[in-house]
Coordinates of N, CA and C and ligand atoms in Angstrom, one line a residue:
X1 N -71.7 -13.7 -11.8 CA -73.2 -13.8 -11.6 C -73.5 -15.3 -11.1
X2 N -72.6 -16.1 -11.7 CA -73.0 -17.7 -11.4 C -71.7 -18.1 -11.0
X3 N -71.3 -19.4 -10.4 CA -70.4 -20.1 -10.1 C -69.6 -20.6 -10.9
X4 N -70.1 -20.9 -12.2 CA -69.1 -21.0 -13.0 C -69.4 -20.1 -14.2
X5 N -68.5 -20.2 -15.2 CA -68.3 -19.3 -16.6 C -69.8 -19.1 -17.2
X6 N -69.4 -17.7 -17.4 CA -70.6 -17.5 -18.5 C -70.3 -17.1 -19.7
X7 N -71.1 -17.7 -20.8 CA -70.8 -17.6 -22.0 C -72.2 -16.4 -22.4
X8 N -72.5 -15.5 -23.0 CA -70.7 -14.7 -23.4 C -70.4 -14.1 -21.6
X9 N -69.6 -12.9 -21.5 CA -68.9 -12.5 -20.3 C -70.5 -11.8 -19.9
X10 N -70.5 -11.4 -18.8 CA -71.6 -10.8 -18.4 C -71.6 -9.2 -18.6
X11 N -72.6 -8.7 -19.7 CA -73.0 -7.5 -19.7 C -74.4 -6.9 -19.3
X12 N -74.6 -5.8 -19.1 CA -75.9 -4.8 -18.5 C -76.6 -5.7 -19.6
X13 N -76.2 -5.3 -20.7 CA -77.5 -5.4 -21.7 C -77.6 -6.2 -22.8
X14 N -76.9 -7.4 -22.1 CA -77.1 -9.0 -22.9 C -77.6 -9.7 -21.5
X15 N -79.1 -10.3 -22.1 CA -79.9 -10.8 -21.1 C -79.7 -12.3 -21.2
X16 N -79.0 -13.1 -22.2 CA -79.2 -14.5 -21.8 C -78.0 -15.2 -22.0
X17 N -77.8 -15.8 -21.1 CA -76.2 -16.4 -21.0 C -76.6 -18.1 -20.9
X18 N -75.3 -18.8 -21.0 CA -75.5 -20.1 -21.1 C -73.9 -20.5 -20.5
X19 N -73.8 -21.8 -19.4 CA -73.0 -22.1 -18.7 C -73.1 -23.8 -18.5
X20 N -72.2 -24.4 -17.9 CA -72.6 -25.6 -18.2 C -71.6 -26.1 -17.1
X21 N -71.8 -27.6 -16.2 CA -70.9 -27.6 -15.2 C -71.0 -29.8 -15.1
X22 N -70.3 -30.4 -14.7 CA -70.1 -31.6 -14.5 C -71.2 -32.5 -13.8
X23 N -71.2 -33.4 -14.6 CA -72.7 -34.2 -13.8 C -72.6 -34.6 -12.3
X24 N -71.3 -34.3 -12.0 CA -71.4 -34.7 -10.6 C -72.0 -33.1 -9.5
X25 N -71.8 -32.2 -10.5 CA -72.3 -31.0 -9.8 C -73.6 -30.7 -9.6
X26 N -74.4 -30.8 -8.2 CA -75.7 -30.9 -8.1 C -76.5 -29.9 -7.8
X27 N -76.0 -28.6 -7.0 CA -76.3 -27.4 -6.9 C -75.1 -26.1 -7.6
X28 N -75.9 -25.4 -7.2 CA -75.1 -24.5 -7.3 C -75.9 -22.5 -6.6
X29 N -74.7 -21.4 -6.5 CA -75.3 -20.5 -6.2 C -75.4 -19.5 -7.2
X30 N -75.4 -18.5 -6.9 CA -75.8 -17.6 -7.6 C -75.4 -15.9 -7.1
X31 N -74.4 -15.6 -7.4 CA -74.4 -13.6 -6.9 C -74.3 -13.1 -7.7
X32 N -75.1 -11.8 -7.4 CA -75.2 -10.8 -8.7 C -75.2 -9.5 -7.6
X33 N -74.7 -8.5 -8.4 CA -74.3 -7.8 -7.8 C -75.4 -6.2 -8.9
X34 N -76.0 -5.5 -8.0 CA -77.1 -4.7 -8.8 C -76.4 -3.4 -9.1
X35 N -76.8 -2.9 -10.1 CA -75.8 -1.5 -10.3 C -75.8 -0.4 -9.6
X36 N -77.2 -0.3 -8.9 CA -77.2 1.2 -8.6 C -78.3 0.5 -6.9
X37 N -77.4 1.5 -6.0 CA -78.1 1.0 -4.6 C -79.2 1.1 -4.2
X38 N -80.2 1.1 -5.1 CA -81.9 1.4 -5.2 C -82.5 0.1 -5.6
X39 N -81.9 -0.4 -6.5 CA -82.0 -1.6 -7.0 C -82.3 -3.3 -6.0
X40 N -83.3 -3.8 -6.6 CA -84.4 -5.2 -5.7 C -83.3 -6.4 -7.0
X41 N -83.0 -7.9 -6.3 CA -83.0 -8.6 -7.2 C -83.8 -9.6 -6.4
X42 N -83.9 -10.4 -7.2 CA -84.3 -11.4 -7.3 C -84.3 -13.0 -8.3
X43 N -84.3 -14.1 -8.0 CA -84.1 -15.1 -8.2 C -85.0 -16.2 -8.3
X44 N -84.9 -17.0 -9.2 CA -86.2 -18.1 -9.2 C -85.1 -19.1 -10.3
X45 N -85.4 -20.6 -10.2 CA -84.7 -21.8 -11.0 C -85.7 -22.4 -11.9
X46 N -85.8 -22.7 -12.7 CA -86.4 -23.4 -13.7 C -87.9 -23.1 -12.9
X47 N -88.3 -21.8 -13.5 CA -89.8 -21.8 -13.4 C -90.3 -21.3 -12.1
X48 N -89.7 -21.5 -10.6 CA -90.2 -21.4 -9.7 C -91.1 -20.3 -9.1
X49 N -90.9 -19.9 -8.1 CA -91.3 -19.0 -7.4 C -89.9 -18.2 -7.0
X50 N -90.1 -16.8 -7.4 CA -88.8 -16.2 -7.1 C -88.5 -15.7 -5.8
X51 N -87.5 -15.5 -5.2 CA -87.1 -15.1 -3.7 C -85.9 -14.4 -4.1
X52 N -85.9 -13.4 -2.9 CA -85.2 -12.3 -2.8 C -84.1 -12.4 -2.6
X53 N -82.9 -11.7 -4.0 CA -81.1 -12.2 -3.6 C -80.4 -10.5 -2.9
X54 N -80.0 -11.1 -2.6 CA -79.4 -9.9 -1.6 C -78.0 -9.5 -2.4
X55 N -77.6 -7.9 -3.0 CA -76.8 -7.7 -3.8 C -75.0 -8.2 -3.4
X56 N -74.5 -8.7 -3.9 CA -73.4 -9.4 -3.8 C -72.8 -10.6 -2.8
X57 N -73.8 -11.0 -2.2 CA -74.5 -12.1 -1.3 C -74.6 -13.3 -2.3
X58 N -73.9 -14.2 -2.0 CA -74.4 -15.7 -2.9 C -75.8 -16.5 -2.5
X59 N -76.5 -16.7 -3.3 CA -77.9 -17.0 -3.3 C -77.6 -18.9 -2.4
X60 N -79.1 -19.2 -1.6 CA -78.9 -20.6 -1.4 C -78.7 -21.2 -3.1
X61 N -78.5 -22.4 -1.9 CA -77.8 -23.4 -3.3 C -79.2 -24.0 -4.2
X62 N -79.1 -23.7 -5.5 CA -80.2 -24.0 -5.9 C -80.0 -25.7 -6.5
X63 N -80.4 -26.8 -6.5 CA -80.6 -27.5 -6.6 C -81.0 -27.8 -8.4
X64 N -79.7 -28.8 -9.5 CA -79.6 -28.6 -10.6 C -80.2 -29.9 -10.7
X65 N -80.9 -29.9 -12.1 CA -81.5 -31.3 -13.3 C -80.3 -31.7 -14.0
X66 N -80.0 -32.9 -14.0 CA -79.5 -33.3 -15.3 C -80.0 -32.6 -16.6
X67 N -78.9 -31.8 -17.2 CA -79.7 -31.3 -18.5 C -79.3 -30.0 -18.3
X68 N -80.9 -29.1 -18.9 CA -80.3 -27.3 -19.0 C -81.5 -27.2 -17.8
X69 N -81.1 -26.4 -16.9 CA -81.5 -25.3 -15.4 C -82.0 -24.2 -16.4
X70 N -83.0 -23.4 -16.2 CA -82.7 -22.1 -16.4 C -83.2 -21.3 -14.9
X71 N -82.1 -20.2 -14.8 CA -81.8 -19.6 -13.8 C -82.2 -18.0 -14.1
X72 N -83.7 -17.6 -13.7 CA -83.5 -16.2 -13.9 C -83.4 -15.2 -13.0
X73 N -82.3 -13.6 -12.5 CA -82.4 -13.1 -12.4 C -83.0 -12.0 -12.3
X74 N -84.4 -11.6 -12.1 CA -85.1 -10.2 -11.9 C -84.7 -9.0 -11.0
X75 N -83.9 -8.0 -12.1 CA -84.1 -6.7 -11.2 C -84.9 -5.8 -11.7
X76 N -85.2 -5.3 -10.6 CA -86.0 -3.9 -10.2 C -85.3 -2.6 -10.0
X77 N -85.3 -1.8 -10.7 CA -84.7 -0.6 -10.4 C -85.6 0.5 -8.8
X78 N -84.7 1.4 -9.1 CA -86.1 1.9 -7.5 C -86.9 2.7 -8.2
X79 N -87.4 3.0 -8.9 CA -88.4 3.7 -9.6 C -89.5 2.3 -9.7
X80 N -89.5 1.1 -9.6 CA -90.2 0.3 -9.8 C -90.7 -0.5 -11.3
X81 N -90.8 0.8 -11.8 CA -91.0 0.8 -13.1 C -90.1 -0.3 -14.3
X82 N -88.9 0.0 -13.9 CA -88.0 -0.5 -14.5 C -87.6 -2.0 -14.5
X83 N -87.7 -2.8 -15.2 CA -87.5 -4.4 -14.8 C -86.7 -4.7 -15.9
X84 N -85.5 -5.9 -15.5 CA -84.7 -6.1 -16.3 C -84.4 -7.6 -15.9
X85 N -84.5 -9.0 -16.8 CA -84.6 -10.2 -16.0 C -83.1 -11.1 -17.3
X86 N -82.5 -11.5 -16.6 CA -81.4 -12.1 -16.8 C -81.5 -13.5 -16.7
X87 N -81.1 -14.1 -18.1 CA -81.5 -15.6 -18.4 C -80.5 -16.7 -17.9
X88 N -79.9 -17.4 -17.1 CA -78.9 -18.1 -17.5 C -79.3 -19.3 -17.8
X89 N -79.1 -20.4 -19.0 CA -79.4 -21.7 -19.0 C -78.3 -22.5 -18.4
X90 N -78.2 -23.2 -17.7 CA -77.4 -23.3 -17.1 C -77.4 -25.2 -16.9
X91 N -76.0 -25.8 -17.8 CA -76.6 -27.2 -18.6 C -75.3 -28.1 -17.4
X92 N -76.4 -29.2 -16.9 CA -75.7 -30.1 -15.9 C -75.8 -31.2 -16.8
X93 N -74.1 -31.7 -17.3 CA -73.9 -32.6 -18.3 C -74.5 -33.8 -17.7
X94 N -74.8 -34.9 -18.5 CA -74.7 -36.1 -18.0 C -73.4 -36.9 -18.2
X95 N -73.1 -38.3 -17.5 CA -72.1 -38.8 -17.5 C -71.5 -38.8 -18.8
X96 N -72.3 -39.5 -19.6 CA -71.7 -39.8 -20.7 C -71.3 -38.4 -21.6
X97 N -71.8 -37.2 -21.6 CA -71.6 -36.1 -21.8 C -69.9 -35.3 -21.0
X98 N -70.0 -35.8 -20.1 CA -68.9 -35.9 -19.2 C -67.7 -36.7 -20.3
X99 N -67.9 -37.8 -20.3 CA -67.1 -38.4 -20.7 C -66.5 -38.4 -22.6
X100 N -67.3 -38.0 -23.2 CA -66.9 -36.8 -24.8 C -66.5 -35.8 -24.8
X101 N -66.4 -34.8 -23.1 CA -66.1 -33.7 -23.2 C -64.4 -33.7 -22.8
X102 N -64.3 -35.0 -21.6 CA -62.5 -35.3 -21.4 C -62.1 -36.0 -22.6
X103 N -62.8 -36.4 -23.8 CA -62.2 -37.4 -24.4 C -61.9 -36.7 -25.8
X104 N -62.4 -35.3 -25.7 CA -63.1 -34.8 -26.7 C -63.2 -35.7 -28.0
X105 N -64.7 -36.5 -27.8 CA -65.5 -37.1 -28.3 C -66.2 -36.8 -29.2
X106 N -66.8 -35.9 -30.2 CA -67.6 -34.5 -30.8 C -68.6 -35.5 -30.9
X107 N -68.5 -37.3 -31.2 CA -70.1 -37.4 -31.9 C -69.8 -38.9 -31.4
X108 N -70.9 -39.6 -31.0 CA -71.3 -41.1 -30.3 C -70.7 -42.1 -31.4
X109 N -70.9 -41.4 -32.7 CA -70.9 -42.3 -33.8 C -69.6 -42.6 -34.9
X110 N -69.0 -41.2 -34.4 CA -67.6 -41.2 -34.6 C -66.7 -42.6 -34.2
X111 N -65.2 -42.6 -35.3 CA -64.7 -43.6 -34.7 C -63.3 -43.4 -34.5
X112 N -63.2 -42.2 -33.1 CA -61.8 -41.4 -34.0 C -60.5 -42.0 -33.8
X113 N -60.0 -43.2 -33.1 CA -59.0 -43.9 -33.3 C -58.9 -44.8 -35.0
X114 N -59.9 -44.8 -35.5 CA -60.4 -46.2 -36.5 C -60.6 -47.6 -36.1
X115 N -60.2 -47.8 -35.2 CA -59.9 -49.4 -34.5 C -61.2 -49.9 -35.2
X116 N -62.5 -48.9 -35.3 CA -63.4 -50.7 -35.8 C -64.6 -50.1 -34.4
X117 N -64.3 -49.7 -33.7 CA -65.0 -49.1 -32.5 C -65.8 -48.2 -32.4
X118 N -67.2 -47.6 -33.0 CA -67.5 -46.4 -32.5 C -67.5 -46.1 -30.9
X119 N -67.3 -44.7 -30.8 CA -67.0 -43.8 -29.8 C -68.1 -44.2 -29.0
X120 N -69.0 -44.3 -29.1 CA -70.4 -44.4 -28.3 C -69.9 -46.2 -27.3
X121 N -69.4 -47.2 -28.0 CA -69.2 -48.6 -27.7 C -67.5 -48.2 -27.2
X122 N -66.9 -47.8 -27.3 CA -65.7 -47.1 -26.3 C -65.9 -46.8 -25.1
X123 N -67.0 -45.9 -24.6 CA -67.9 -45.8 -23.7 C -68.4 -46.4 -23.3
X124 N -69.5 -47.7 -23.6 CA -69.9 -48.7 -22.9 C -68.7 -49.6 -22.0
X125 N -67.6 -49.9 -23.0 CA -67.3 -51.1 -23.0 C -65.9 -50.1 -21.9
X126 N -65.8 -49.0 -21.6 CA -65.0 -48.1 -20.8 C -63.5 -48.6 -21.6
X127 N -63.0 -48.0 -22.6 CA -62.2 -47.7 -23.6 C -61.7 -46.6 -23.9
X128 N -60.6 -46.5 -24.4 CA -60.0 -44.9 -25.2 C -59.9 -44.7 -26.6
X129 N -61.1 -43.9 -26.2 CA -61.9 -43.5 -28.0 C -61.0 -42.9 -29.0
X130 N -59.1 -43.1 -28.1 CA -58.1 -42.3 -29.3 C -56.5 -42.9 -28.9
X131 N -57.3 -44.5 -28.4 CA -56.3 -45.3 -28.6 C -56.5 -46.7 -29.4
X132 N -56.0 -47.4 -30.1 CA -57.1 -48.2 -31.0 C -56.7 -49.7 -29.8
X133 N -58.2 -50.3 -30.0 CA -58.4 -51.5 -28.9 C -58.0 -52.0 -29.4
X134 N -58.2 -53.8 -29.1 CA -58.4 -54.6 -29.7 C -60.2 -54.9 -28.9
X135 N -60.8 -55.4 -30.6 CA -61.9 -55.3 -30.2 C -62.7 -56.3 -29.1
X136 N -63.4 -55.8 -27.9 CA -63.5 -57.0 -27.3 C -64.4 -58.2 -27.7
X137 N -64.5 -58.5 -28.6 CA -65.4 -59.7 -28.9 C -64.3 -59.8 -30.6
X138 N -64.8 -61.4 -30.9 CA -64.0 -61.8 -32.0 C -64.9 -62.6 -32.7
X139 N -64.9 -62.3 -34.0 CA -65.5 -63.0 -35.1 C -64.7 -63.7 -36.2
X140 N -65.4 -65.0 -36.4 CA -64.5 -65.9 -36.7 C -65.6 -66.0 -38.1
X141 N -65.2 -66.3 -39.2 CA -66.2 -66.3 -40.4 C -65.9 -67.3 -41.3
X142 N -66.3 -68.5 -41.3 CA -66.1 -69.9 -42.4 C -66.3 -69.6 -43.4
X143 N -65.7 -69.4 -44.5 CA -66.2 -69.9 -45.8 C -65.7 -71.1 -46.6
X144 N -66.7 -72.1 -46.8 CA -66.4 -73.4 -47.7 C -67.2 -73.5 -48.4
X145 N -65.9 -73.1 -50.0 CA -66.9 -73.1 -51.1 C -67.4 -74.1 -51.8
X146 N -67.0 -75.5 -51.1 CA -67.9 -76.6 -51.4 C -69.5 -76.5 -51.1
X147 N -69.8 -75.8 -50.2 CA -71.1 -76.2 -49.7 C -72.2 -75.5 -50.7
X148 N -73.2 -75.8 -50.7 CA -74.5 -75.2 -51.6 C -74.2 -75.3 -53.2
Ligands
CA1 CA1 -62.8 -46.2 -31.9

């Protein structure tokens, strides 16, 4: 139905799916293919105005947000009557999202080498969040217990 994976697999009669693709990916299409040759689909992206997909014909490239897309499919059966609209949310990671998913990162705050580093400042500082650094900055700490 989409260009990339859908979670769960695509069935008749589970309407909303959820997919997800790399921040560098900025469009994408869309084919669906309608069950019975009577059958209208249709297409619209986050809210739009819908336009007509042609059955097993990949849709123009719709044009993705950073974030979640939602992408719905409207069919029509030929009786008219019948309408059936298919959800995909469809989530264009951001960089840094990008960069927890190759590192598998689960949380900013985590520190999963130990080094002293959370994972989120691995990232800034362009590090491997499951190699231990040495930290880049150094602290030097006086204590002289003459004073005071
Ligand atoms: Ca670390």
């Amino acid at each position: 139905m989409c260009t990339g994976a859908l979670s769960p697999a695509f069935a008749p009669t589970t309407n909303a799916y959820t997919s997800s693709v790399g921040n560098s990916v900025t469009n994408t299409t869309v084919t669906a293919n309608a069950f019975s040759g009577g059958s209208t689909l249709q297409l619209r992206i986050n809210g739009g105005a819908y336009s007509p997909l042609t059955s097993g014909a990949a849709s123009a490239a719709l044009s993705l947000n950073v974030g979640d897309n939602t992408i719905d499919v409207l069919v029509t059966a030929a009786d008219l009557a019948t309408v059936n609209t298919y959800t995909i949310t469809l989530t264009r990671r951001t960089l840094l999202q990008d960069w927890q998913l190759a590192n598998n990162a689960a949380t900013l705050t985590g520190d999963d080498d130990g080094d002293g580093i959370p994972n989120l400042a691995e990232y800034a500082f362009n590090l491997n969040p499951h190699g231990r650094n040495p930290l880049p900055y150094s602290q030097t700490t006086a204590i002289n217990p003459g004073d005071g």
